[in-house]
């Protein structure tokens, strides 16, 4: 009996180590891949140099922010998916699918095109967070009390479509000849050509959001038995809901404000990792954060390797990987929920 | 970039199916009515009195060559000062968005447009309207040709000839003090786009005694230039996108910190894009400006 | 010696009065059977006592501490609740489920100690689910799952346990088993409220009964008083035969009373 617990603990530790190793490899790969060939070691030594050599500038100003954002945004999306799924007890809840990312993108777009973010740069992540908050609030109102998968997904489609349409509308109304290019950025997401400025803008919010979500692990385990039972097990369900809402809103809002709406990471990662942690929502949180970072870092490397001509948008790649999963999940869950 | 985004916008407009369908029905109905009273049979020999332009570049040539009372409408880009060199003049004229329905309502004698036009142009042709399609200028000699084409279409051959000749002589008069050293110029516009081979701007740059990075890298018209490549190929001068454009994500890239850090000392060439995005006589001003910069660089 | 009591509770759900002026109490060391026909308000009363449902009026006390709506998490170590048809939404294994019962003692960050694991093991043994320890709970039969859920409440080692139909769906052997475990628990000092429909089982294992009918406490006391012919006729509309044996009192419903 005690042996069983120790076995589970050991397996979890090994999984965490493997995922951390994969994050490190993905991070190094992200630093190493680009249109200009610089070896991994050269990039690493460039990171700590203060010369103004071109390799140093590329490493510090282009590759580093891209890798940092890849890891942080991946972790954000992975853990947000895991937390939302744990809370609504439904494996299809995900920032992209239920419209949180799309409404965050809308919020960010509005701050940019009303010129707010030019005046006060910090309004950009703030706009993203306000948008995300509205998206999360709609999700909680509609699906907070364990409503059906169908309701959740249909509401998500409605919110996503509306937010996407309003984003396009805002971009078309703005006196901006680049609307078409930028609509694609906001709807599909990209890490290309981001700078350290974006890391400083969004990073702190993502870290606080992730940290906040990490505190709801055990309550989510208890919520596996439903809200009533969880309450009688000492879980303050309203407090948990608040922490998830605030955490997801901050992290996804800030992430989307600098990289656009990247879909499916929050769906695929928890789904793949769930069996490896014995379906325990508490263990799924840290592993999904790491797994999300791995998926996004490698997707971003793949996007750079696969690009012929203009760079493929990151969301295109994650959707290519994610949509089949989504379809498969829907088929699997058809009898259970729909 | 502007040309490219214009084209993109036009494509989006024309793929907007419900509106297009409506336009088809409306124009078809109108054309039936007009054929019956014999209006669609135009006399091509006489000077068109009501001219519509649906393209930024033909807008400007039309303004230069035609009497103003013959111009019925210009494209809506013509009012944008960063795209059109004649936006002040253009503001006196109503705009169209290239929709067949708008143009049919104006009942023009001549429609001027460019190679990358609307689907609605095909429709208007089918309806019997006289349409002149002026190709996009990709080198300096195309400009004079285009001026003559527009002049012929609107029956102002003399005016056209005068403008074309004066443009050619201005271009021929360009002289450079030192042509052995050819500094490398990099165009880096909004969203990281550059212009390479077969772009009019490349010929302008080369005539002014520069080399164009986009062309040397084998890129074509309006293509994405990866930031890292721009950093590696150390140009002698940078031509970034217009600074006066409205707030947009697109402006972030020409302001990327890596450019500021690596290229603090490199001269910036702030050329107004409305001078060169279309093949108009204004390219001579663009050329003069570039030559000026080229001379400044060699000092 | 503790007492869990509710005084004159009134509960309405979407405008319908479900519980009216119900007073109820359970002391440590006793098992109280909460009986009554379907729709009498048993589950609602239980949830109201747990603070899971807002009451219109009335008070609930654990000793002299008031349990307020949405404040039940403060009493989690002392009062356990077993939901009717309790199930797991995720494919957790049995021991993880039972370990959830230790959550009130662990708080947010503490990891389970050897002591916690002992409680879990004991609870699984008591509920005869130890052999399923590493099985995924959703792959077990309904009866097996019910025992796992009971084990989860026992792992908490609560002062009071409110169980909503814990023996529904169990085979006779496991029904007896569960009732005996509850008896042992009560003898160990816990107070237990159990909602059930098997009147014989109730009268054999419980110290006291409370009969709920149309939201009101119609009878409260020993099984002789509560299961009187009159009460069974009013509340259930049935006639039963009674039989005293060495194993306690048997109450067997034999027919439904007309109109």
Coordinates of C-alpha atoms in Angstrom, one line a residue, chain C residues 24-166:
Chain C
X24 CA -33.1 17.5 13.8
X25 CA -30.1 16.4 15.9
X26 CA -27.5 13.7 16.1
X27 CA -25.2 13.0 19.1
X28 CA -21.8 11.4 18.9
X29 CA -22.0 7.6 19.3
X30 CA -25.4 7.2 17.7
X31 CA -26.7 6.3 14.3
X32 CA -29.8 8.2 13.2
X33 CA -31.7 6.9 10.2
X34 CA -33.4 9.6 8.1
X35 CA -36.3 7.9 6.4
X36 CA -39.2 9.0 4.3
X37 CA -40.8 8.5 0.9
X38 CA -39.2 9.8 -2.3
X39 CA -39.4 13.6 -2.5
X40 CA -39.9 14.0 1.3
X41 CA -36.9 16.3 1.4
X42 CA -34.3 14.0 3.0
X43 CA -31.4 15.0 0.6
X44 CA -32.3 18.7 0.9
X45 CA -32.3 18.5 4.7
X46 CA -28.9 16.8 4.6
X47 CA -27.5 19.4 2.3
X48 CA -28.9 22.2 4.3
X49 CA -27.3 20.8 7.5
X50 CA -24.0 20.6 5.5
X51 CA -24.4 24.3 4.6
X52 CA -24.6 23.4 0.9
X53 CA -28.0 24.9 0.4
X54 CA -29.2 28.3 1.7
X55 CA -31.9 28.1 4.3
X56 CA -34.7 30.6 4.5
X57 CA -34.7 30.4 8.3
X58 CA -33.4 28.2 11.1
X59 CA -30.0 27.5 12.4
X60 CA -27.5 24.7 12.3
X61 CA -25.0 24.1 15.0
X62 CA -22.0 21.9 15.4
X63 CA -21.7 22.0 19.2
X64 CA -22.0 25.7 19.7
X65 CA -20.5 26.8 16.4
X66 CA -23.0 27.8 13.7
X67 CA -22.7 26.3 10.3
X68 CA -23.5 28.9 7.7
X69 CA -24.2 28.6 4.0
X70 CA -21.1 28.2 2.0
X71 CA -18.9 28.0 5.1
X72 CA -18.9 24.2 5.3
X73 CA -15.3 24.0 4.4
X74 CA -14.4 25.2 7.9
X75 CA -16.0 22.0 9.3
X76 CA -14.5 19.6 6.8
X77 CA -12.3 17.8 9.4
X78 CA -15.3 17.1 11.7
X79 CA -18.2 16.5 9.5
X80 CA -18.1 14.2 6.4
X81 CA -20.7 14.1 3.7
X82 CA -21.4 11.2 1.3
X83 CA -23.4 12.4 -1.6
X84 CA -26.1 10.3 -3.2
X85 CA -24.6 8.4 -6.2
X86 CA -21.3 10.0 -5.6
X87 CA -19.0 9.6 -8.6
X88 CA -15.7 10.7 -9.9
X89 CA -15.6 12.8 -13.1
X90 CA -12.0 11.8 -13.8
X91 CA -10.6 8.3 -14.1
X92 CA -8.7 8.5 -10.8
X93 CA -7.5 5.3 -9.1
X94 CA -9.2 4.1 -5.9
X95 CA -6.5 5.1 -3.5
X96 CA -6.3 8.7 -4.9
X97 CA -10.1 8.9 -4.3
X98 CA -9.8 7.6 -0.7
X99 CA -6.8 9.9 -0.1
X100 CA -9.1 12.8 -0.9
X101 CA -10.7 12.1 2.5
X102 CA -7.5 13.2 4.1
X103 CA -7.6 16.6 2.4
X104 CA -9.2 18.4 5.3
X105 CA -6.3 17.4 7.4
X106 CA -3.6 18.2 4.8
X107 CA -4.5 21.7 3.8
X108 CA -3.1 23.2 0.6
X109 CA 0.5 22.1 0.6
X110 CA 1.1 19.4 3.1
X111 CA 1.9 16.0 1.6
X112 CA 0.3 12.9 3.0
X113 CA 2.2 11.5 5.9
X114 CA 2.6 7.9 7.0
X115 CA -0.3 8.5 9.4
X116 CA -2.5 9.8 6.6
X117 CA -1.7 6.7 4.6
X118 CA -2.6 4.5 7.5
X119 CA -6.1 6.1 7.7
X120 CA -6.5 5.6 4.0
X121 CA -5.4 1.9 4.1
X122 CA -7.7 1.3 7.1
X123 CA -10.7 2.9 5.4
X124 CA -10.1 0.8 2.3
X125 CA -9.8 -2.3 4.3
X126 CA -13.0 -1.6 6.2
X127 CA -14.9 -1.0 3.0
X128 CA -13.4 -4.0 1.4
X129 CA -11.9 -2.1 -1.5
X130 CA -8.2 -2.6 -0.7
X131 CA -7.9 -5.1 -3.5
X132 CA -8.9 -2.4 -5.9
X133 CA -6.3 0.1 -4.6
X134 CA -4.7 0.7 -8.0
X135 CA -7.8 0.2 -10.1
X136 CA -9.4 3.1 -11.9
X137 CA -12.6 3.9 -10.0
X138 CA -14.7 4.4 -13.1
X139 CA -14.0 0.9 -14.2
X140 CA -15.5 -0.6 -11.0
X141 CA -19.1 -1.7 -10.7
X142 CA -21.7 0.7 -9.1
X143 CA -21.6 -1.1 -5.8
X144 CA -17.8 -1.2 -5.7
X145 CA -17.7 2.5 -6.5
X146 CA -20.2 3.2 -3.6
X147 CA -17.9 1.4 -1.2
X148 CA -14.9 3.4 -2.5
X149 CA -16.8 6.6 -1.8
X150 CA -17.7 5.5 1.7
X151 CA -14.1 4.6 2.3
X152 CA -13.2 8.2 1.3
X153 CA -15.5 9.6 4.0
X154 CA -14.1 7.1 6.6
X155 CA -10.6 8.2 5.7
X156 CA -11.4 11.7 7.0
X157 CA -12.0 10.1 10.5
X158 CA -14.9 12.6 11.1
X159 CA -16.8 13.3 14.2
X160 CA -20.0 13.2 12.2
X161 CA -20.9 11.5 9.0
X162 CA -24.0 12.4 6.9
X163 CA -24.5 9.6 4.3
X164 CA -27.1 9.9 1.6
X165 CA -28.2 6.3 0.7
X166 CA -24.9 4.6 1.2

